[in-house]
PDB file of C-alpha atoms in Angstrom:
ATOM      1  CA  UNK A   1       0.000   0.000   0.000  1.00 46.00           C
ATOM      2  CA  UNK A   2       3.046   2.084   1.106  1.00 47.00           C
ATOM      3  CA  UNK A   3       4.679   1.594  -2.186  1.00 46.00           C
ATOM      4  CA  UNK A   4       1.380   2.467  -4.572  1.00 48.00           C
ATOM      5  CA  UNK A   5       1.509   5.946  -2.264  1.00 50.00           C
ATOM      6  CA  UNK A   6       5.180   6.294  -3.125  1.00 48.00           C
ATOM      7  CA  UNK A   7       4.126   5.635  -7.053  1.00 43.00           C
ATOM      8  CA  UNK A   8       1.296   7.867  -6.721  1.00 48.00           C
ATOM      9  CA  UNK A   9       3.040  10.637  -5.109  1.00 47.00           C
ATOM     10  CA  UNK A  10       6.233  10.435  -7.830  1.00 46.00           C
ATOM     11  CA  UNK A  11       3.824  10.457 -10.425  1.00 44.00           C
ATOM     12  CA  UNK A  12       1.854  13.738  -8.574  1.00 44.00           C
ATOM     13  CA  UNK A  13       5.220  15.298  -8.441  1.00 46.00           C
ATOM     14  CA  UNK A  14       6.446  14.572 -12.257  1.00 45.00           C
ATOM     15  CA  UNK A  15       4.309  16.723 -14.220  1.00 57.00           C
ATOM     16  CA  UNK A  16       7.304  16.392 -16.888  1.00 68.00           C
ATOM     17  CA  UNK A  17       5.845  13.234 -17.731  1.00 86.00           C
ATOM     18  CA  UNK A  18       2.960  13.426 -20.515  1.00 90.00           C
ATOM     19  CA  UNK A  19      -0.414  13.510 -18.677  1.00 91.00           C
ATOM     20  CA  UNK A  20      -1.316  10.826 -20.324  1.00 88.00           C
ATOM     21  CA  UNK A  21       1.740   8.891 -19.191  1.00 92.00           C
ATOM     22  CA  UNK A  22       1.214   9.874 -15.990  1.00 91.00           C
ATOM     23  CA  UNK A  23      -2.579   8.331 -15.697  1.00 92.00           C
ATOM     24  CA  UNK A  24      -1.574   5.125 -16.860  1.00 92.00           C
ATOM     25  CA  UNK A  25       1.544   4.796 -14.838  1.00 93.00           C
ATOM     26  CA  UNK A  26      -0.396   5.638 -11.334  1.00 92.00           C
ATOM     27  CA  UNK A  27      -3.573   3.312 -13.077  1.00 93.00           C
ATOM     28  CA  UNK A  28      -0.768   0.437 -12.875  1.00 94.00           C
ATOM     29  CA  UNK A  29       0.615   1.588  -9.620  1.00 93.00           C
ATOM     30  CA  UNK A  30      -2.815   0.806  -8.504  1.00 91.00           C
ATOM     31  CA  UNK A  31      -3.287  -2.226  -9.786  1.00 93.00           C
ATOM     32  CA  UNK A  32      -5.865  -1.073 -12.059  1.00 92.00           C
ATOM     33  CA  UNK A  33      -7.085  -3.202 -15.337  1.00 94.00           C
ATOM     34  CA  UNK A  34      -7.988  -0.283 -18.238  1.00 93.00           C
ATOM     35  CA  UNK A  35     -11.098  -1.969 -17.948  1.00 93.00           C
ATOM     36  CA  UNK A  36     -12.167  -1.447 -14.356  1.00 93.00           C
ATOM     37  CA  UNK A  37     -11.667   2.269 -15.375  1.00 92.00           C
ATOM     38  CA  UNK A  38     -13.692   1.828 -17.884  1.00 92.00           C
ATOM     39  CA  UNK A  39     -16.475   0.554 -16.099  1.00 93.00           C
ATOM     40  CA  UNK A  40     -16.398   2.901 -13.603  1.00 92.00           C
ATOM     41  CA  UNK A  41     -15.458   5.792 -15.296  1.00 91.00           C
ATOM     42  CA  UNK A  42     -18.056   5.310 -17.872  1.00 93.00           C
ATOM     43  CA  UNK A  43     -15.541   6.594 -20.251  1.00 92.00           C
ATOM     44  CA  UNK A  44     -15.117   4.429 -23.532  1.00 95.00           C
ATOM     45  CA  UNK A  45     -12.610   2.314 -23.294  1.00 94.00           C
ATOM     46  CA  UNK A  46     -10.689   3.280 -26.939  1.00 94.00           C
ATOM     47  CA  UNK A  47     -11.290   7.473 -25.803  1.00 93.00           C
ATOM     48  CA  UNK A  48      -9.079   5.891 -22.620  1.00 93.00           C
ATOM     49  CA  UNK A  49      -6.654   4.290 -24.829  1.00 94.00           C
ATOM     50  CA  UNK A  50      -5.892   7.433 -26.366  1.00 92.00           C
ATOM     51  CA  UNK A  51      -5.810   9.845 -23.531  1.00 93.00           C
ATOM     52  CA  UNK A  52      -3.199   7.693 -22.312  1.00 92.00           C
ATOM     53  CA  UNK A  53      -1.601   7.213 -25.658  1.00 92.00           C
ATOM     54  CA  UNK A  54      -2.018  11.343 -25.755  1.00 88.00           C
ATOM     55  CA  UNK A  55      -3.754  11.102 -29.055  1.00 91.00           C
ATOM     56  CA  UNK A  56      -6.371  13.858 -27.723  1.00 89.00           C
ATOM     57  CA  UNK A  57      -6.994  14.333 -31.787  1.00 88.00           C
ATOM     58  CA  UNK A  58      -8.727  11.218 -31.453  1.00 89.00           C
ATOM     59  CA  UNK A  59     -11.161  12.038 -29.160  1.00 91.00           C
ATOM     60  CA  UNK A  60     -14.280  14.117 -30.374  1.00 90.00           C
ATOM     61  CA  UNK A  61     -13.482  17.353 -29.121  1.00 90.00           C
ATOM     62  CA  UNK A  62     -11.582  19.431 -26.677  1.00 90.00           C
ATOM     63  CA  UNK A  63     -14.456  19.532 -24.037  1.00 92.00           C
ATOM     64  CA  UNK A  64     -14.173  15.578 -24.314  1.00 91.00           C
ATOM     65  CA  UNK A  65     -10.459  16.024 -23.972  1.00 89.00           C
ATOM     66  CA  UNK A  66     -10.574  17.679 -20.824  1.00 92.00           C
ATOM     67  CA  UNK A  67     -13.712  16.231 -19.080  1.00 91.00           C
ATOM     68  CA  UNK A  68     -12.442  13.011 -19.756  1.00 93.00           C
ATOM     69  CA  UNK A  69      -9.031  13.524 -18.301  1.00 92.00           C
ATOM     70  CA  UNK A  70     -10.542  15.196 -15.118  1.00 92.00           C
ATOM     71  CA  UNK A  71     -12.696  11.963 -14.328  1.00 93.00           C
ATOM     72  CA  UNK A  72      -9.690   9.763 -15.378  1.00 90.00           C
ATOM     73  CA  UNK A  73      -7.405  12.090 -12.533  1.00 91.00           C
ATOM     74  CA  UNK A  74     -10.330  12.073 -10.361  1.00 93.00           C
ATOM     75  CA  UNK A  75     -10.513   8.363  -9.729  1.00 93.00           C
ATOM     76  CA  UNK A  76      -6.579   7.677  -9.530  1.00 91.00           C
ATOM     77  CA  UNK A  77      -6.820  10.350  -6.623  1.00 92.00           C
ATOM     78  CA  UNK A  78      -4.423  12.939  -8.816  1.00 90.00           C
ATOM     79  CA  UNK A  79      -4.564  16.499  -8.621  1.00 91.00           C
ATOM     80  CA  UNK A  80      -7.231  18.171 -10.808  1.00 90.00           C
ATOM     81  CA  UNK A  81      -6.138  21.105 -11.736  1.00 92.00           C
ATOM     82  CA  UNK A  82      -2.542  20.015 -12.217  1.00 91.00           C
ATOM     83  CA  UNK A  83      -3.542  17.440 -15.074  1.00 89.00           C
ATOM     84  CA  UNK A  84      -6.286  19.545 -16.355  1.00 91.00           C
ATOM     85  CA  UNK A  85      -3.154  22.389 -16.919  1.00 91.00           C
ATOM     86  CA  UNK A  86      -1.190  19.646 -18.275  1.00 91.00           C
ATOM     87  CA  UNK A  87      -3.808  18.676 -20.696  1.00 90.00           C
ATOM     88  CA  UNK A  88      -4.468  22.428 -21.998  1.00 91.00           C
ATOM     89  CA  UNK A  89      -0.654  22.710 -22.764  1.00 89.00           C
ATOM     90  CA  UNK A  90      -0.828  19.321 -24.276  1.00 88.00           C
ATOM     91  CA  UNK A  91      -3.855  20.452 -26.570  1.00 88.00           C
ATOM     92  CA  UNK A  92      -2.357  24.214 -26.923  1.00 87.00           C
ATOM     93  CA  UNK A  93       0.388  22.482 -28.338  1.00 80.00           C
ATOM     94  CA  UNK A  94      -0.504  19.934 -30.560  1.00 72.00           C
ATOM     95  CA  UNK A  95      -2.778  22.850 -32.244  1.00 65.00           C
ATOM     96  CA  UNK A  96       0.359  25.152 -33.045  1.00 59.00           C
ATOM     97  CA  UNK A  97       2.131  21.890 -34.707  1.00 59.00           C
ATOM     98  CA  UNK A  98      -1.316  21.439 -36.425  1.00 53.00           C
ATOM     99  CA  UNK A  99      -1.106  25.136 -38.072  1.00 52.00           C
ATOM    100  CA  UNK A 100       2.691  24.756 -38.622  1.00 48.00           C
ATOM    101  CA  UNK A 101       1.737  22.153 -41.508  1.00 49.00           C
ATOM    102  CA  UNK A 102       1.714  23.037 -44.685  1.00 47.00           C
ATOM    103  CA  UNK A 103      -2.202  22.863 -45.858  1.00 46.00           C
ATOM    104  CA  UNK A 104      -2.289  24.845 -49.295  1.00 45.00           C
ATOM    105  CA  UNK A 105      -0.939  22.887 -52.646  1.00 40.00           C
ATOM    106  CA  UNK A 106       2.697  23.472 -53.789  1.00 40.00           C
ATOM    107  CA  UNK A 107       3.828  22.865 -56.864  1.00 41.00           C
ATOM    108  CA  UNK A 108       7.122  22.431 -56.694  1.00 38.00           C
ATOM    109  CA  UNK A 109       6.837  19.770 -54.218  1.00 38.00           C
ATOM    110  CA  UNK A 110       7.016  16.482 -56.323  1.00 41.00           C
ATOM    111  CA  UNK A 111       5.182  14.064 -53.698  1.00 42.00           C
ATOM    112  CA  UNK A 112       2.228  16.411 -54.565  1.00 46.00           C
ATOM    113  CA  UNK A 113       2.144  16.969 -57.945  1.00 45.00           C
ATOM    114  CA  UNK A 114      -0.574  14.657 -59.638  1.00 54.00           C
ATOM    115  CA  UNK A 115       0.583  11.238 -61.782  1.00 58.00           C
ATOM    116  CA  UNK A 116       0.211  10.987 -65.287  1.00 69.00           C
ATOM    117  CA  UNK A 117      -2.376   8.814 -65.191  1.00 70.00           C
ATOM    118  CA  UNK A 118      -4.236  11.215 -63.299  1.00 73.00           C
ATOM    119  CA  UNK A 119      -4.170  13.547 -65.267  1.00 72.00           C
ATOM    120  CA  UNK A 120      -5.327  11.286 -68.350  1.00 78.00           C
ATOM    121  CA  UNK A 121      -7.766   9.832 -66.446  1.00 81.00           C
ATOM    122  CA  UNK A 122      -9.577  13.357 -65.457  1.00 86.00           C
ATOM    123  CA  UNK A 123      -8.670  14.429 -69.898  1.00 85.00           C
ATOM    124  CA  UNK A 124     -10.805  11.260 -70.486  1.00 85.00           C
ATOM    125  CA  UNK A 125     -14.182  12.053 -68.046  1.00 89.00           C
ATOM    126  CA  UNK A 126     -13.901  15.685 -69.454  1.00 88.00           C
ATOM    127  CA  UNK A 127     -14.329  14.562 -72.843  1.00 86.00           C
ATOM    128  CA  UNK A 128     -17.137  11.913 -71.714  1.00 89.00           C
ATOM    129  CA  UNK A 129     -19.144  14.785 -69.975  1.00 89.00           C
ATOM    130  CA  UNK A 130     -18.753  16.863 -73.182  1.00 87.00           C
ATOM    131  CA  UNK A 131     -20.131  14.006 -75.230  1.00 81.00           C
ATOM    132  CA  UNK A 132     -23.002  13.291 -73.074  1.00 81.00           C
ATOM    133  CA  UNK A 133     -23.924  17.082 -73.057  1.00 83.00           C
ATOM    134  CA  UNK A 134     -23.974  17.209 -76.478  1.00 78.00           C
ATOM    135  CA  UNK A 135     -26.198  13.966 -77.011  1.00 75.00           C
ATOM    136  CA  UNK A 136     -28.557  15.309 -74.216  1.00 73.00           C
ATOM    137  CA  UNK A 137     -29.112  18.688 -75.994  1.00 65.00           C
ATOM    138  CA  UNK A 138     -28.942  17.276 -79.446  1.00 67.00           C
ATOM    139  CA  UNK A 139     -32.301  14.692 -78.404  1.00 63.00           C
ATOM    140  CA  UNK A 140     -34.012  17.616 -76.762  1.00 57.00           C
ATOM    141  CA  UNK A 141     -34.295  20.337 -79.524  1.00 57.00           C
ATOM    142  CA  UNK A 142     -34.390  17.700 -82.393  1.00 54.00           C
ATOM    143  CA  UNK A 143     -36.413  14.946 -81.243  1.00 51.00           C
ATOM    144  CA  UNK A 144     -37.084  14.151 -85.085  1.00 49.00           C
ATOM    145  CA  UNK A 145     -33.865  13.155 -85.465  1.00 50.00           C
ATOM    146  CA  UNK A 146     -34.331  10.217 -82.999  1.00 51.00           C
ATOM    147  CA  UNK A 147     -34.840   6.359 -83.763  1.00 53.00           C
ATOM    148  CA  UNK A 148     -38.513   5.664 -85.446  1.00 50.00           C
ATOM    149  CA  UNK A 149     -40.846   4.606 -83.738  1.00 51.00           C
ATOM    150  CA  UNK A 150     -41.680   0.614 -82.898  1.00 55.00           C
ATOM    151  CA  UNK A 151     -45.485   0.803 -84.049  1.00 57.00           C
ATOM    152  CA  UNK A 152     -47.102   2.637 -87.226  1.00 55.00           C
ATOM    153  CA  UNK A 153     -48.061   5.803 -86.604  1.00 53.00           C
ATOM    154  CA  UNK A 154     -51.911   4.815 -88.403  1.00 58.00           C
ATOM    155  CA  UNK A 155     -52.311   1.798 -86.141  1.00 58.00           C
ATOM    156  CA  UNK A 156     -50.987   3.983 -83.069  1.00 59.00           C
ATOM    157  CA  UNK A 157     -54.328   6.894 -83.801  1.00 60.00           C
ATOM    158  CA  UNK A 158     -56.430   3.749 -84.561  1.00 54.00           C
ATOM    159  CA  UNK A 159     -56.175   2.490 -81.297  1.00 55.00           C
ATOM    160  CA  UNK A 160     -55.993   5.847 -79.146  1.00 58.00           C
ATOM    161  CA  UNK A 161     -59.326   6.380 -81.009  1.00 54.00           C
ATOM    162  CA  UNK A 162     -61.185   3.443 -79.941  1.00 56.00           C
ATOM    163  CA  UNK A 163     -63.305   4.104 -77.013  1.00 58.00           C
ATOM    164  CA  UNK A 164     -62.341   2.478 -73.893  1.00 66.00           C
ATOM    165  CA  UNK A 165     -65.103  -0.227 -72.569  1.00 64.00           C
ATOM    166  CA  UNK A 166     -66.059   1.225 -69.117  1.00 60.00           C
ATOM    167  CA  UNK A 167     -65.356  -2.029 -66.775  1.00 61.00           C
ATOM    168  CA  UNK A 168     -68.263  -3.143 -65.023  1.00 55.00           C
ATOM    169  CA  UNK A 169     -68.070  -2.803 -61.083  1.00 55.00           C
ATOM    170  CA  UNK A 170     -68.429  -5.747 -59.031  1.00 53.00           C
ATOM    171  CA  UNK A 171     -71.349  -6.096 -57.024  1.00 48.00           C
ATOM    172  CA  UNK A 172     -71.036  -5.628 -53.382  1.00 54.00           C
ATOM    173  CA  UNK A 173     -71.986  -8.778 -50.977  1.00 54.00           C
ATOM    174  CA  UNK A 174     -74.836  -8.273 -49.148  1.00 56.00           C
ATOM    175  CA  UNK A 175     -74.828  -8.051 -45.489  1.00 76.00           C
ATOM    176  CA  UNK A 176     -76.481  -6.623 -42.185  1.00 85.00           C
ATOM    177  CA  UNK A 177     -78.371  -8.299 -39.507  1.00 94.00           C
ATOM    178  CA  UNK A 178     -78.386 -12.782 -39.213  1.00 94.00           C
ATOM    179  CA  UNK A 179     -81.299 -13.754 -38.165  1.00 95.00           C
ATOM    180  CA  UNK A 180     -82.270 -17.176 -37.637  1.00 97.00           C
ATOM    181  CA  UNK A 181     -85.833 -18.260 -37.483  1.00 96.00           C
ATOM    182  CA  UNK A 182     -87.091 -21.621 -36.133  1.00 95.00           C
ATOM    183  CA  UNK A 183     -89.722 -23.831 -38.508  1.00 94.00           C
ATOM    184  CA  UNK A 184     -90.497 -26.268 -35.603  1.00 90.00           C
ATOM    185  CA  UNK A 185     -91.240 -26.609 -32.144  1.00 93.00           C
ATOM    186  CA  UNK A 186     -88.777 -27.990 -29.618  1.00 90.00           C
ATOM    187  CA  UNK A 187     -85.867 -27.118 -31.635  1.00 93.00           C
ATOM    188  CA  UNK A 188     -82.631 -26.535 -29.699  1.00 95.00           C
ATOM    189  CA  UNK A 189     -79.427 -24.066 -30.564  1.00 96.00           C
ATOM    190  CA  UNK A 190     -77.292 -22.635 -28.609  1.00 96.00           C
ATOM    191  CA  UNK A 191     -75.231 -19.938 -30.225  1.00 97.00           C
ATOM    192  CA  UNK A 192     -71.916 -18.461 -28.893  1.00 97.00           C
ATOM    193  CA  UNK A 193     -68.314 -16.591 -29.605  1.00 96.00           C
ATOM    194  CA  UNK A 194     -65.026 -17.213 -30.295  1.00 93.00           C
ATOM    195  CA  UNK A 195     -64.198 -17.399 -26.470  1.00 94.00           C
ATOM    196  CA  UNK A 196     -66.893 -19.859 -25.783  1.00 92.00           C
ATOM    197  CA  UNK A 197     -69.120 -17.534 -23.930  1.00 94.00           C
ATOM    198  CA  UNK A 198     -72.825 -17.994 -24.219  1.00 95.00           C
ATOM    199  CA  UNK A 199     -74.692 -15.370 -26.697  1.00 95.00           C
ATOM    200  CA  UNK A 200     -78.267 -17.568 -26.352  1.00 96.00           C
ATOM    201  CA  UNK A 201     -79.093 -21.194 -25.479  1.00 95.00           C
ATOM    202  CA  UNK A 202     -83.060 -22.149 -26.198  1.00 94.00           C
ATOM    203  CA  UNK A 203     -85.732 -24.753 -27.254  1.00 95.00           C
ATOM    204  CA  UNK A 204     -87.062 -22.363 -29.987  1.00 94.00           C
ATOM    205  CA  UNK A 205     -90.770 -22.774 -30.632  1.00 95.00           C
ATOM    206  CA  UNK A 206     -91.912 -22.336 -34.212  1.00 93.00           C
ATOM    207  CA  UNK A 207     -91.799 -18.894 -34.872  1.00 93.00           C
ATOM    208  CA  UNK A 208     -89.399 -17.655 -32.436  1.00 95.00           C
ATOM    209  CA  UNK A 209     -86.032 -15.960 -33.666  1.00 94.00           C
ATOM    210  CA  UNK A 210     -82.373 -14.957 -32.562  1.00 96.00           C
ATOM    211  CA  UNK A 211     -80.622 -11.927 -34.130  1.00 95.00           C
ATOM    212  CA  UNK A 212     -76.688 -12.364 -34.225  1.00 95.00           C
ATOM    213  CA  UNK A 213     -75.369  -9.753 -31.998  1.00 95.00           C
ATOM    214  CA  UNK A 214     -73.262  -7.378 -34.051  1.00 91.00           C
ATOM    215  CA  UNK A 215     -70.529  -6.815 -31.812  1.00 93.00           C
ATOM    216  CA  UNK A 216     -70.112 -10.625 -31.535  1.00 92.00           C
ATOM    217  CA  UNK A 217     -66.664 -12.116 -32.116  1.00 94.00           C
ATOM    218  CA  UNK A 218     -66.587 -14.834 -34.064  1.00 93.00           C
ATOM    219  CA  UNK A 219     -70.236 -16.063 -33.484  1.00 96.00           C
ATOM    220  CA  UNK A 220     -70.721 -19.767 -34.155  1.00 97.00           C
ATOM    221  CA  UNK A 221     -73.848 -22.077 -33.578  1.00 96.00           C
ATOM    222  CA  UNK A 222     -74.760 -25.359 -32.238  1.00 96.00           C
ATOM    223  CA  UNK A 223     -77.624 -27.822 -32.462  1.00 96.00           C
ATOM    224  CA  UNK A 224     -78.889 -31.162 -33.629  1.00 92.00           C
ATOM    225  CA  UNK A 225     -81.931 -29.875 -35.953  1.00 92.00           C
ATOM    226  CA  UNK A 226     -79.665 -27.854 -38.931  1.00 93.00           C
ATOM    227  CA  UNK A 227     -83.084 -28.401 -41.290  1.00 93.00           C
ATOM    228  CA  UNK A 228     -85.382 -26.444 -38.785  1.00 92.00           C
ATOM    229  CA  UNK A 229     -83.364 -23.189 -38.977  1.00 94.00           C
ATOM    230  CA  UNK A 230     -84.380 -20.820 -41.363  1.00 93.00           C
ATOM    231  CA  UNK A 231     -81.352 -18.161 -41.927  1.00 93.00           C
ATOM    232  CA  UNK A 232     -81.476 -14.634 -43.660  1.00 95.00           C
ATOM    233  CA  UNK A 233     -78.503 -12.053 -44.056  1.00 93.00           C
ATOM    234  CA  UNK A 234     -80.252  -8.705 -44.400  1.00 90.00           C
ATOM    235  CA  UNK A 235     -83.137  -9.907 -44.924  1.00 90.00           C
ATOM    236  CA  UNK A 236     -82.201 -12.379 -47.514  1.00 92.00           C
ATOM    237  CA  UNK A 237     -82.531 -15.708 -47.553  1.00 93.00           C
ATOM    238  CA  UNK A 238     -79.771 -18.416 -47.586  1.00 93.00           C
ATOM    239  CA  UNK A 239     -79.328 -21.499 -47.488  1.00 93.00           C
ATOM    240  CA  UNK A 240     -79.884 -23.987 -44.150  1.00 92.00           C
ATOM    241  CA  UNK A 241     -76.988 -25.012 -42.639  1.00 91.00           C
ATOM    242  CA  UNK A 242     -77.635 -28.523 -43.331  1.00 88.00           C
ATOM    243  CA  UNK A 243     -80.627 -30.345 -44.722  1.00 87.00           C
ATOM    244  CA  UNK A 244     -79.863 -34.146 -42.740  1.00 87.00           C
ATOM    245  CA  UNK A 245     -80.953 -34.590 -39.478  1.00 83.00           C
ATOM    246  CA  UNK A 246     -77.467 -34.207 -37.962  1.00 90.00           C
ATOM    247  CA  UNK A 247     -75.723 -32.049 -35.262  1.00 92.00           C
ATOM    248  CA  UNK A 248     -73.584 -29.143 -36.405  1.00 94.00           C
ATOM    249  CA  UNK A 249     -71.096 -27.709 -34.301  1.00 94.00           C
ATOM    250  CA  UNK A 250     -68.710 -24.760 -34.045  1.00 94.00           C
ATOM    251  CA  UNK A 251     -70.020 -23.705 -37.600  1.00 93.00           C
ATOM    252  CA  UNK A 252     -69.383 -20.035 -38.034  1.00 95.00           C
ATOM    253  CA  UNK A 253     -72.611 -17.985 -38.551  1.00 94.00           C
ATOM    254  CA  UNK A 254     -71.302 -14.547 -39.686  1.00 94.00           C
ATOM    255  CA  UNK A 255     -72.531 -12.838 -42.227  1.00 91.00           C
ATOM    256  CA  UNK A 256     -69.689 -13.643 -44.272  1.00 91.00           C
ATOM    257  CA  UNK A 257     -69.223 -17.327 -43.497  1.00 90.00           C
ATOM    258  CA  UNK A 258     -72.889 -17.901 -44.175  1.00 90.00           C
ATOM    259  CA  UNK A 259     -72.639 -15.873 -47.352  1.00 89.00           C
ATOM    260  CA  UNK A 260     -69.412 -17.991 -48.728  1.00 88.00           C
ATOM    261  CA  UNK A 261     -71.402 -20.975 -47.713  1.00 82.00           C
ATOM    262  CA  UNK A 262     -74.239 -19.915 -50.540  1.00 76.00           C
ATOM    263  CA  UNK A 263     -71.858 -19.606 -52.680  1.00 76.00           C
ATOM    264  CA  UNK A 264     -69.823 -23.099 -52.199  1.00 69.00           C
ATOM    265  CA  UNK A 265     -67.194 -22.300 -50.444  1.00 49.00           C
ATOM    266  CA  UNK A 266     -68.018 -23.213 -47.267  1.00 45.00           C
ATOM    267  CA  UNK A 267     -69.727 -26.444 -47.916  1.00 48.00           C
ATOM    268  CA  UNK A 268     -67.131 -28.993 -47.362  1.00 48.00           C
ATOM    269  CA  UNK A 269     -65.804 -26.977 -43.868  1.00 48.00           C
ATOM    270  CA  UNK A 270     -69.758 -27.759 -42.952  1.00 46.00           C
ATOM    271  CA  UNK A 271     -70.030 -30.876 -43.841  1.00 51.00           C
ATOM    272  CA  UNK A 272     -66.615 -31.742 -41.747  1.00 44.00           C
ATOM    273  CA  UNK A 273     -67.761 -30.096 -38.992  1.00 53.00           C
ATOM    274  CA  UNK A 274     -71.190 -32.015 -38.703  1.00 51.00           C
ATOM    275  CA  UNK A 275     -69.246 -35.742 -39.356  1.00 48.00           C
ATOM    276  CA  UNK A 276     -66.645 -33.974 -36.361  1.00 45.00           C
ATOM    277  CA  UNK A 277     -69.675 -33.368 -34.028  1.00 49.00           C
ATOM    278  CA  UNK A 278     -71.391 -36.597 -34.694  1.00 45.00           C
TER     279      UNK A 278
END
């Protein structure tokens, strides 16, 4: 413990030393893993890398430069300010060597003056930009002078004139209220969701009808007398949902289903369903 002190003090007292050098060398004094700093720190472990590397260029800005390093000092219990001076000098610094370098294009410096290739390469895209110019503008005030066309120009104002047959819309399927009516006495239904929850259970007298609930998920219908149920979708009629004396079960009585069912659709998904309840 005496010895990491020692460490920590020589590092303190060495401001000499790269700040960066200094952080790492009192981080290993410590017995610290760049890692642990990491975690704790919440610093990113490569922005770490290069404080201690001092390649502050790397990191995003100056503010992350310095707020960085002042967490980074914070934890290995170094002095603040010291390393937060260091870092500004560091910065300050690597700035004027920044400016010192020669930015603008020289030509008599060979290592910058552009190959021959180069050069022919950028005489060749000229001349491609030229010709494509001159295609472009020679299409667009001449368009005569472009490629004939692919179809007779007769045939072409033959077709355009023929009138256009309007296409006939589709009729939309009927819907609104299910109703089903019973034809004889004692018959008994019981109709309910998707969930299994009771809508209406009965021994329907002749006469006496149930109205599908509209808000009804999935509304499906038992019973043993199919034949003895009249149906109608809006008021019109379709067909029973069977014509055997057999039970039907878990047959879907939406408008929909029972409209598909007139139509064939749905007969075969009936007819398994009766055999399945049987």
């Amino acid at each position: 413990m005496e010895e990491q002190e020692d460490v920590t003090a020589q590092s303190a007292a060495a401001p000499s030393k790269p700040v960066g050098e200094r952080l790492r060398e009192t981080r290993q004094a410590k017995g610290l893993e760049i890692d642990q700093v990491a975690a704790e720190t919440r610093i990113p472990l490569r922005h770490l890398e290069s404080i201690e590397a001092g390649d502050f260029a790397a990191l995003p800005s100056r503010t992350y430069a310095i707020g960085f390093t002042r967490t980074y000092a914070r934890l290995l219990d170094l002095d603040e300010k010291e390393a937060l001076d260091q870092v500004r000098a560091e910065l300050a610094e690597g700035t004027a060597n920044a400016e010192d370098k020669p930015t603008k294009f020289e030509a008599g410096d060979p290592e910058r003056v552009p190959g021959r290739g180069l050069a022919w390469f950028a005489a060749l895209a000229a001349v491609l930009l030229l010709g494509g110019i001159y295609a472009f503008y020679s299409s667009y005030f001449a368009p005569g002078l472009g490629p004939a066309p692919l179809q007779d120009p007769s045939e072409q104002m033959a077709s355009t004139a023929e009138p256009r047959q309007p296409v006939a819309a589709k009729p939309e399927p009927a819907s609104g209220p299910v109703v089903f009516t019973s034809e004889m006495d004692g018959t008994w239904v019981k109709f309910y969701d998707a969930s299994g929850e009771r809508l209406y259970e009965a021994q329907m007298a002749e006469g006496d009808s149930f109205t599908i609930p509209e808000d009804a998920e999935g509304p499906q219908v038992w019973t043993g007398r199919p034949y003895a149920l009249a149906i109608t979708v809006g008021g019109r009629t379709v067909p029973k949902l069977s014509e055997e004396d057999t039970v039907v079960k878990d047959v879907p009585v939406t408008a929909e289903a029972l409209l598909a069912r007139e139509n064939g659709s749905e007969g075969e998904q009936a007819s398994a369903n009766s055999q399945s309840a049987t």
